[in-house]
mmCIF file of C-alpha atoms in Angstrom:
data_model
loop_
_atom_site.group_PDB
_atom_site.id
_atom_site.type_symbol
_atom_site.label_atom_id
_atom_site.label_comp_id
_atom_site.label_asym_id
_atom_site.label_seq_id
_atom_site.Cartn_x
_atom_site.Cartn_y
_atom_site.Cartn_z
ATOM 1 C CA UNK A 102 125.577 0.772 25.503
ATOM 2 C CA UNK A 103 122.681 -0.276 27.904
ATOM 3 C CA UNK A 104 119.506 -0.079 26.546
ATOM 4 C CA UNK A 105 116.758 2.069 28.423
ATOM 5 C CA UNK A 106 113.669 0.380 30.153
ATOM 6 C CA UNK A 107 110.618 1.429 29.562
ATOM 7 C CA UNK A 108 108.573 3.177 31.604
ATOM 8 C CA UNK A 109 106.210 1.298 34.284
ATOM 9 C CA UNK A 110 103.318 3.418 33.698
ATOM 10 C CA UNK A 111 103.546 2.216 29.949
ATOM 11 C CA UNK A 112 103.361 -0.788 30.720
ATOM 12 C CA UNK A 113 100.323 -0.292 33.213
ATOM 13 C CA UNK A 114 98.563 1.307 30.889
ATOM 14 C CA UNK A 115 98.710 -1.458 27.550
ATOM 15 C CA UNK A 116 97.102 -4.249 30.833
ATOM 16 C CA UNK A 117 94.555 -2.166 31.399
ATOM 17 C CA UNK A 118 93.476 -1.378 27.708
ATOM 18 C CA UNK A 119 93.714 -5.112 27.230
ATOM 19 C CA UNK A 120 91.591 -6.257 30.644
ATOM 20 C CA UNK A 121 89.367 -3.822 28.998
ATOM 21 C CA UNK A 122 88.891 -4.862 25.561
ATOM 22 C CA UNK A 123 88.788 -8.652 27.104
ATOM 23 C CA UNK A 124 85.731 -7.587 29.135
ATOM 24 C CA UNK A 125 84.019 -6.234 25.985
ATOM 25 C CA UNK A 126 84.639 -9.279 24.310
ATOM 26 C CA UNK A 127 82.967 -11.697 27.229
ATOM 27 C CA UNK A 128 80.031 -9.436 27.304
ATOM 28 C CA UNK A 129 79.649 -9.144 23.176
ATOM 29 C CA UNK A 130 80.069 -13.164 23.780
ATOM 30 C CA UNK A 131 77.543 -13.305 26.511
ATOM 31 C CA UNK A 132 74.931 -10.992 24.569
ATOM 32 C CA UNK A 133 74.864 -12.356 21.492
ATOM 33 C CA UNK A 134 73.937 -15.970 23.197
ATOM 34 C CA UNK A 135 71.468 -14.143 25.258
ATOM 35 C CA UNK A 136 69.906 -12.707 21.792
ATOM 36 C CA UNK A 137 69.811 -15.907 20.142
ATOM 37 C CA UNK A 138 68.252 -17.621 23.177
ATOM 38 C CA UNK A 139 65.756 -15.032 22.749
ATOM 39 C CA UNK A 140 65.202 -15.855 19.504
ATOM 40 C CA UNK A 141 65.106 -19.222 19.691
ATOM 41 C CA UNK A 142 62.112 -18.903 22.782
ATOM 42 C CA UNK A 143 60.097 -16.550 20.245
ATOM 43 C CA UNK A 144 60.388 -19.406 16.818
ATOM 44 C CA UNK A 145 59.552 -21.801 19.759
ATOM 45 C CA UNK A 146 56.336 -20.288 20.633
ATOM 46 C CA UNK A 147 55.219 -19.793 17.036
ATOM 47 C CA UNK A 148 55.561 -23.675 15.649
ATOM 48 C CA UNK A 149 52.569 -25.262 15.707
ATOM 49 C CA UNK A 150 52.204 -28.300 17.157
ATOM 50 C CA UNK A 151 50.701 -30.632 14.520
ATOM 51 C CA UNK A 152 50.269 -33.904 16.990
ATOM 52 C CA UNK A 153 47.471 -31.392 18.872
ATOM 53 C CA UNK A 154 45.077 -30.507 15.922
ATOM 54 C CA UNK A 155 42.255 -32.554 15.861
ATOM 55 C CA UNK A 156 42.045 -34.630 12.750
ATOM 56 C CA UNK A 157 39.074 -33.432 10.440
ATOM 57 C CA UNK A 158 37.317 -35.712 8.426
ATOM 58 C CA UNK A 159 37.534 -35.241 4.494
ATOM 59 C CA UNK A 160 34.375 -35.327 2.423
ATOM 60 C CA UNK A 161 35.077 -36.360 -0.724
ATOM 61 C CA UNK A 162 31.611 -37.036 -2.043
ATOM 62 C CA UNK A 163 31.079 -33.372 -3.991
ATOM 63 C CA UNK A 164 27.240 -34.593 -4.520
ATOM 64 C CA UNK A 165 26.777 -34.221 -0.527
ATOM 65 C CA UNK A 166 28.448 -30.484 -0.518
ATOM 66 C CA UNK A 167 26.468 -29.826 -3.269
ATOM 67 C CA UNK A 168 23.074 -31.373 -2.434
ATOM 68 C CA UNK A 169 23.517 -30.013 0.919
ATOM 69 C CA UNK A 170 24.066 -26.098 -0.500
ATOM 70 C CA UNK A 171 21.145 -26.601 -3.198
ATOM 71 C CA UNK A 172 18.512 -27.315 0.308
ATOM 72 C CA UNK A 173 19.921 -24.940 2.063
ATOM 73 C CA UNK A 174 18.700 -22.563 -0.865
ATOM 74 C CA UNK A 175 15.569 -23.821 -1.472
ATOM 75 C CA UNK A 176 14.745 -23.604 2.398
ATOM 76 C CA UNK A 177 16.102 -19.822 2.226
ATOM 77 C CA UNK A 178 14.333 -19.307 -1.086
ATOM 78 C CA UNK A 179 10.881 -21.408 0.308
ATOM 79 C CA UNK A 180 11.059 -18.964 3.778
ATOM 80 C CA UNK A 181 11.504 -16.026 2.040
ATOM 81 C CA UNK A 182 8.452 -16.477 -0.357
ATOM 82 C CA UNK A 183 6.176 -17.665 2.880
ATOM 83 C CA UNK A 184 6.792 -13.980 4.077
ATOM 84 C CA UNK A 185 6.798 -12.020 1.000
ATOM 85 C CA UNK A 186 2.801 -13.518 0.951
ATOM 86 C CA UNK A 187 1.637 -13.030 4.162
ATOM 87 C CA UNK A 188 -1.713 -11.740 3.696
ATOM 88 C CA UNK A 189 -3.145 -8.975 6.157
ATOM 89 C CA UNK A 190 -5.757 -9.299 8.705
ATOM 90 C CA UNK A 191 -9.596 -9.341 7.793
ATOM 91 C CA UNK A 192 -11.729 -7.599 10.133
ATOM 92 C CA UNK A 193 -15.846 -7.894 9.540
ATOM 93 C CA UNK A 194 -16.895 -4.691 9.890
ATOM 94 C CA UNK A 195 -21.110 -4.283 11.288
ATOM 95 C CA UNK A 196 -22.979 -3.101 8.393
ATOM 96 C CA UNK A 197 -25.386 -1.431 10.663
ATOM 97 C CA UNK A 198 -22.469 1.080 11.681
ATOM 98 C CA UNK A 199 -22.594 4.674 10.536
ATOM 99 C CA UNK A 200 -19.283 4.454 8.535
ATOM 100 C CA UNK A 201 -20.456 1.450 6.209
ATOM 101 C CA UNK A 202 -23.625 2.804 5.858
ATOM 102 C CA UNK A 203 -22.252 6.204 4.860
ATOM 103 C CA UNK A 204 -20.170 4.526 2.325
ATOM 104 C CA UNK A 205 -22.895 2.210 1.224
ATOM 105 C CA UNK A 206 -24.786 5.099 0.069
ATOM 106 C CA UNK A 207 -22.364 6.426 -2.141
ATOM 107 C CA UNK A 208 -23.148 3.541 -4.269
ATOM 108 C CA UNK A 209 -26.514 4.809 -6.629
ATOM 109 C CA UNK A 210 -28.995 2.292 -6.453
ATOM 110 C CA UNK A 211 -32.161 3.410 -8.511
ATOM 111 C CA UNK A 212 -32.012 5.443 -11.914
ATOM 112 C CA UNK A 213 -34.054 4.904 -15.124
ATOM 113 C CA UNK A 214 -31.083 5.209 -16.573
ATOM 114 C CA UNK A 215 -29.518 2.058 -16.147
ATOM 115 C CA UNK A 216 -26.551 2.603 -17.556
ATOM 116 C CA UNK A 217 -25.920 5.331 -15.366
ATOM 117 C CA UNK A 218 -25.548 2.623 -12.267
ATOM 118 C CA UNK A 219 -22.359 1.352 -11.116
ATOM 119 C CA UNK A 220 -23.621 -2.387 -11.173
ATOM 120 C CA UNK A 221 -22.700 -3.754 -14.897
ATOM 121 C CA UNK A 222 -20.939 -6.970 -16.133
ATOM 122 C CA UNK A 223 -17.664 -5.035 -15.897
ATOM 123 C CA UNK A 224 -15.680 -3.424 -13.377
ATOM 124 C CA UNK A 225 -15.969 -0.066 -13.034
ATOM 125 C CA UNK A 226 -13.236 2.294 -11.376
ATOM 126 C CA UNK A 227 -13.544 5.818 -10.414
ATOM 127 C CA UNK A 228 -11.636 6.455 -13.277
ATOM 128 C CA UNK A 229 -13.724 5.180 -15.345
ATOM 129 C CA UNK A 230 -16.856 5.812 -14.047
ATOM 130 C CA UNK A 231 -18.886 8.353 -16.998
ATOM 131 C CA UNK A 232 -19.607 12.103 -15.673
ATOM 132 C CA UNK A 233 -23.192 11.819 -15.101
ATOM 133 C CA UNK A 234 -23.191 9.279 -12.724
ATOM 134 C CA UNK A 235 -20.693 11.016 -10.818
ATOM 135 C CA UNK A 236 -22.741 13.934 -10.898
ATOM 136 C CA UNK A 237 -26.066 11.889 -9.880
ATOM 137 C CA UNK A 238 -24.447 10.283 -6.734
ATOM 138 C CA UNK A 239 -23.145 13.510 -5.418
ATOM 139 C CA UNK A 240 -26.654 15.201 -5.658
ATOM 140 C CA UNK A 241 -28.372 12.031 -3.776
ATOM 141 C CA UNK A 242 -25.697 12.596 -1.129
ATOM 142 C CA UNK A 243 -25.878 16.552 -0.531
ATOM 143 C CA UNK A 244 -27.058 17.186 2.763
ATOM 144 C CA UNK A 245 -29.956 19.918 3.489
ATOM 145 C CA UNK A 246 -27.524 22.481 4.274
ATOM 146 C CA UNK A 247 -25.916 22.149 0.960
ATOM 147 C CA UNK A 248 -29.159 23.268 -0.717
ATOM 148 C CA UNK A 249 -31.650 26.001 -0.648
ATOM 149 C CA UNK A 250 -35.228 25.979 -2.139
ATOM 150 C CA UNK A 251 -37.522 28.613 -4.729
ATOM 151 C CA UNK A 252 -40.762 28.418 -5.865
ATOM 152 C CA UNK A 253 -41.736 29.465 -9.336
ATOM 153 C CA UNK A 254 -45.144 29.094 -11.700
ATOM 154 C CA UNK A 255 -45.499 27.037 -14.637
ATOM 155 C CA UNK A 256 -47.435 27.643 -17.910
ATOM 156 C CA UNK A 257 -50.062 25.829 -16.441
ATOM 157 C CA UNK A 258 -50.552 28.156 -13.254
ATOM 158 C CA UNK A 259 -49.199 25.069 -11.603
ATOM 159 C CA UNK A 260 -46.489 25.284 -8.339
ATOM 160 C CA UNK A 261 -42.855 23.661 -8.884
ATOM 161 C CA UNK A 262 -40.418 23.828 -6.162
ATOM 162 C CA UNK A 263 -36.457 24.176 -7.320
ATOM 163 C CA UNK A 264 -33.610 23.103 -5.396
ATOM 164 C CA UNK A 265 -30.618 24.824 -5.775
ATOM 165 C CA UNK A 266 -26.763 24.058 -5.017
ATOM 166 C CA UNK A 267 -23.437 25.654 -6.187
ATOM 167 C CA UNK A 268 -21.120 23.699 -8.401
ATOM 168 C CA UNK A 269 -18.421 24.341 -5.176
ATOM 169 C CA UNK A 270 -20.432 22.389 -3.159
ATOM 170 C CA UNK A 271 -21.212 20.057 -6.102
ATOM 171 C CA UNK A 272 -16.985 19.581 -6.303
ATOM 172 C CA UNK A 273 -16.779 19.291 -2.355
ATOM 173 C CA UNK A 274 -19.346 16.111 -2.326
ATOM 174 C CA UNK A 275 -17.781 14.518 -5.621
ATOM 175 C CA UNK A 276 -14.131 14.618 -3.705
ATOM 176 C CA UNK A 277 -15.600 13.380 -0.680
ATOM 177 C CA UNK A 278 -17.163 10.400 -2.349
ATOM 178 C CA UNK A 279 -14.889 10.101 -5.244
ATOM 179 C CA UNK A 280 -11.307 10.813 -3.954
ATOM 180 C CA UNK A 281 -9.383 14.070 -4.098
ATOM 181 C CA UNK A 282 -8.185 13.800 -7.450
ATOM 182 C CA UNK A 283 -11.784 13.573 -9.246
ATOM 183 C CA UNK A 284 -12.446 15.219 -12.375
ATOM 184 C CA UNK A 285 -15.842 16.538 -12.827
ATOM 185 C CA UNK A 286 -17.198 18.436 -15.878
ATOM 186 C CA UNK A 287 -20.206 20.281 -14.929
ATOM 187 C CA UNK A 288 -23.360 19.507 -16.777
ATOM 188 C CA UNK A 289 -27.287 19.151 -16.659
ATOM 189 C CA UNK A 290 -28.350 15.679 -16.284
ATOM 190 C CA UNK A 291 -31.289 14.073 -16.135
ATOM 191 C CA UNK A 292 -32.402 11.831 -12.091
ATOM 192 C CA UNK A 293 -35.418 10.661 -13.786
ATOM 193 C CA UNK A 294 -37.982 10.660 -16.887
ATOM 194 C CA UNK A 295 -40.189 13.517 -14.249
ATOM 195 C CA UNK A 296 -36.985 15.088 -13.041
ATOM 196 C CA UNK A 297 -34.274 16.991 -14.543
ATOM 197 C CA UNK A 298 -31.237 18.935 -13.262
ATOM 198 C CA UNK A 299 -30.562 22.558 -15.011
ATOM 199 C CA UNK A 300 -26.750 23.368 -15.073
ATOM 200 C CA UNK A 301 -26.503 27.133 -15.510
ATOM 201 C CA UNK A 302 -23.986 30.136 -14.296
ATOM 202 C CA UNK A 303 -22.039 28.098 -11.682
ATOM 203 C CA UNK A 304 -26.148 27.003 -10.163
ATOM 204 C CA UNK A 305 -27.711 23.226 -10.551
ATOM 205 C CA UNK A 306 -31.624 23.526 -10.760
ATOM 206 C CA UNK A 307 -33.240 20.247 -9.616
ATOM 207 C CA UNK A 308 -36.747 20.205 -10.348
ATOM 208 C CA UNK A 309 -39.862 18.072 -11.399
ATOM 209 C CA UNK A 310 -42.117 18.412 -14.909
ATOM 210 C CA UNK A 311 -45.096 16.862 -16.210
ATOM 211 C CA UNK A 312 -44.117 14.352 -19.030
ATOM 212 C CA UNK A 313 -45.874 13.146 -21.782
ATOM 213 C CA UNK A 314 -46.066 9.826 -23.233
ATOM 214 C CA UNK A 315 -45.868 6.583 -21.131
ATOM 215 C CA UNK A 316 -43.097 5.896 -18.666
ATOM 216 C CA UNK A 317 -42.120 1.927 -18.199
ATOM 217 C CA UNK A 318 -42.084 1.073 -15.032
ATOM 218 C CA UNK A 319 -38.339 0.644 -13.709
ATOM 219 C CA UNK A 320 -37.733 -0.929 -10.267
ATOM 220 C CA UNK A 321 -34.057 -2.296 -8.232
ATOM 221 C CA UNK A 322 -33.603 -3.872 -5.411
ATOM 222 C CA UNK A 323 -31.232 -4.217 -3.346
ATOM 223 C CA UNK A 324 -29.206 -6.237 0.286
ATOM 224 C CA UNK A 325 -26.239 -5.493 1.923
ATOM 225 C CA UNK A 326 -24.663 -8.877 2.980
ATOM 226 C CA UNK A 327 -21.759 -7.868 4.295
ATOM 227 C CA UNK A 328 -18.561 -5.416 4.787
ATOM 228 C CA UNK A 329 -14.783 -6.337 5.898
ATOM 229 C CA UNK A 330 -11.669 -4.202 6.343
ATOM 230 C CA UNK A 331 -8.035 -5.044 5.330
ATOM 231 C CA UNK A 332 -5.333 -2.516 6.245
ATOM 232 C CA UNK A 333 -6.209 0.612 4.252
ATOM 233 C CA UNK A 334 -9.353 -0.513 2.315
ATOM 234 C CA UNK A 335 -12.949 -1.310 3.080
ATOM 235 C CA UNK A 336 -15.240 -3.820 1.081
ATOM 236 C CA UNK A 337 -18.747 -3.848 1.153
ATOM 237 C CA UNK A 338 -21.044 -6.407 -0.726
ATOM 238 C CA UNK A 339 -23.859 -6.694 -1.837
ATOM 239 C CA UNK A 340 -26.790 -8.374 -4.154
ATOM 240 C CA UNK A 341 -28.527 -6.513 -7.053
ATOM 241 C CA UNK A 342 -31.622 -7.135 -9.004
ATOM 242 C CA UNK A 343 -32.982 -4.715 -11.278
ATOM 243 C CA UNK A 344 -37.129 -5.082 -12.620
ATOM 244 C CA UNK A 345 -38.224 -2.924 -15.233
ATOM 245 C CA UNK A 346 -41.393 -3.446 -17.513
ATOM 246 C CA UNK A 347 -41.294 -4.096 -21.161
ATOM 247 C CA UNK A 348 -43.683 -2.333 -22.649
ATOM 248 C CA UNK A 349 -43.579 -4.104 -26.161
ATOM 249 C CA UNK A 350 -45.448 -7.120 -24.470
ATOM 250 C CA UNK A 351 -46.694 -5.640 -21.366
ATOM 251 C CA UNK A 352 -44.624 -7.677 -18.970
ATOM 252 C CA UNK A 353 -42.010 -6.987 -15.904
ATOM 253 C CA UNK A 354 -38.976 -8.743 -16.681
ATOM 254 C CA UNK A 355 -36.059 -9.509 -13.915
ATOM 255 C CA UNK A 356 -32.859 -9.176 -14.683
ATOM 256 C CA UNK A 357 -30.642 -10.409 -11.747
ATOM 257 C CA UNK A 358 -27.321 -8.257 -12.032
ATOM 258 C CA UNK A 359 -25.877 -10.937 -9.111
ATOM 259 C CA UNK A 360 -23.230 -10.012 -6.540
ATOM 260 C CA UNK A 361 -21.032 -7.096 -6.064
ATOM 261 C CA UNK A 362 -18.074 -6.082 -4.358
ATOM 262 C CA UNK A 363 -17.360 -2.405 -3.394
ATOM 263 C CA UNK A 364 -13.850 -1.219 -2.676
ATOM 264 C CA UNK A 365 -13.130 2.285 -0.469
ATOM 265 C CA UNK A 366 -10.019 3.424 -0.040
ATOM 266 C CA UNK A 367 -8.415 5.551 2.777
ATOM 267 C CA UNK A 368 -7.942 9.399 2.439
ATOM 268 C CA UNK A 369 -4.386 10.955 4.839
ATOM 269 C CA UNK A 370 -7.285 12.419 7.143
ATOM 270 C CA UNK A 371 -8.775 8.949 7.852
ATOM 271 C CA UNK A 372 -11.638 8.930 5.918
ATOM 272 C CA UNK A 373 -13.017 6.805 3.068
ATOM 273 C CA UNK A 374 -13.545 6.980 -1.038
ATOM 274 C CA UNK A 375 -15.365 4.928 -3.275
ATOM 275 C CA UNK A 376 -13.055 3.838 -5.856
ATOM 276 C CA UNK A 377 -14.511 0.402 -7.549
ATOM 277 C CA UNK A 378 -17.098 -1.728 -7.824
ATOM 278 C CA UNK A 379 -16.729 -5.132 -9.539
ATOM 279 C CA UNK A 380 -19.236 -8.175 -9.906
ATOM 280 C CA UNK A 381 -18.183 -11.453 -7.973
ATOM 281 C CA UNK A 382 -19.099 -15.300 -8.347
ATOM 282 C CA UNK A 383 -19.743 -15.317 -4.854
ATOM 283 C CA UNK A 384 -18.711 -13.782 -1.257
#
């Protein structure tokens, strides 16, 4: 028998399916070198190329890296300390100006009672300053309107004028001079050996009174050399001699309490306390 040919579209078809599967396999070919070109450019600009780095010199003395690191933080150290001890401006203040006068008189300068004077052998602080000589300044800095005046009769038929002040304006003065936090314990206290101060139902008394018995003559002097201001504080100094007379042999004797230094300090407002005095070698 004669065997039957097979159809031409069959054939046809199986050329085309093969043209086709031969193209895919030129362009799988022809991307996967185009991919590892790719590849090849991106490796290419990532190496480093060695011959182009500069050659850096190797210290192998540890001494020098070490020396070199220890100056380095001594000059860090050494710069540091220069500013950590800057020290402020000093202005010289004119001690003929109201404000240094005003604080200059917060300082007592005459009492019989010496020890009731800020100018000792110690320093003395405003918190350490005893009650009655925080009581004594405030009265020798009250101003007239602070005060009113009676006049009664002693035994004797004889006039005495009293001044009067309230303790409030007593504890307004003593924070002006003293600072706002000042303690004071209202009391009477004696000025001098002829004048006392009554303390009695919220009312000081100042008045004068015939004394008996002999009264040694006391006498201080005083100079203002010169006053300065750093930052927030003022300083004010000054010399101090104190004469009294011994009555045991009838002689003055001089007792030169040297030279002082004064410290104020500055209030929020912008004003100025006392808060120590202090004696100095020299200014």
């Amino acid at each position: 028998m004669k065997q039957k040919k097979e159809p031409i579209n069959l054939k046809f078809t199986i050329v085309v399916l093969l043209f086709v599967l031969l193209i895919f396999a030129v362009f799988g070919v022809f991307l996967y070198h185009i991919n590892k070109s790719i590849i090849k450019y991106e490796n290419d600009n990532n190496i480093i190329d060695e011959t182009n780095v500069p050659d850096v010199p190797i210290n192998t003395n540890s001494n020098s890296v070490s020396n070199t690191t220890q100056n380095t933080s001594e000059n860090t150290l050494e710069n540091t300390l220069e500013q950590d001890t800057i020290v402020p401006k000093v202005e010289t203040l004119d001690i003929s100006s109201d404000l240094v006068q005003k604080l200059y008189n917060y300082i007592l300068k005459k009492s019989d009672y010496e020890e009731n004077l800020v100018y000792l052998d110690k320093k003395i602080t405003n918190e350490t300053i005893n009650n009655k000589l925080k009581l004594m300044t405030v009265f020798t800095n009250l101003e007239y309107s602070d005060i009113y005046e009676t006049t009664t009769e002693n035994e004797y038929g004889m006039s005495i004028t009293h001044t009067l002040f309230k303790n409030e304006t007593v504890e307004k003065k003593a924070k002006e001079i003293f600072g706002p936090s000042v303690s004071i314990v209202h009391e009477s206290c004696p000025i001098h050996f002829t004048e006392a101060i009554d303390y009695k139902n919220g009312i000081y008394d100042c008045y004068s009174y015939q004394g008996g018995g002999i009264t040694p003559w006391e006498s201080s002097s005083f100079e203002l050399k010169k006053a300065e201001q750093q930052e927030n504080e003022i300083y004010i100094y000054d010399t101090y001699t104190h004469v009294h007379e011994d009555l045991e042999n009838m002689e003055k004797t001089t007792t030169n309490k040297g030279f002082y230094k004064h410290t104020f300090k500055k209030n929020l407002d912008g004003s100025y306390y006392w808060y120590c005095t202090e004696p100095i070698d020299e200014f």
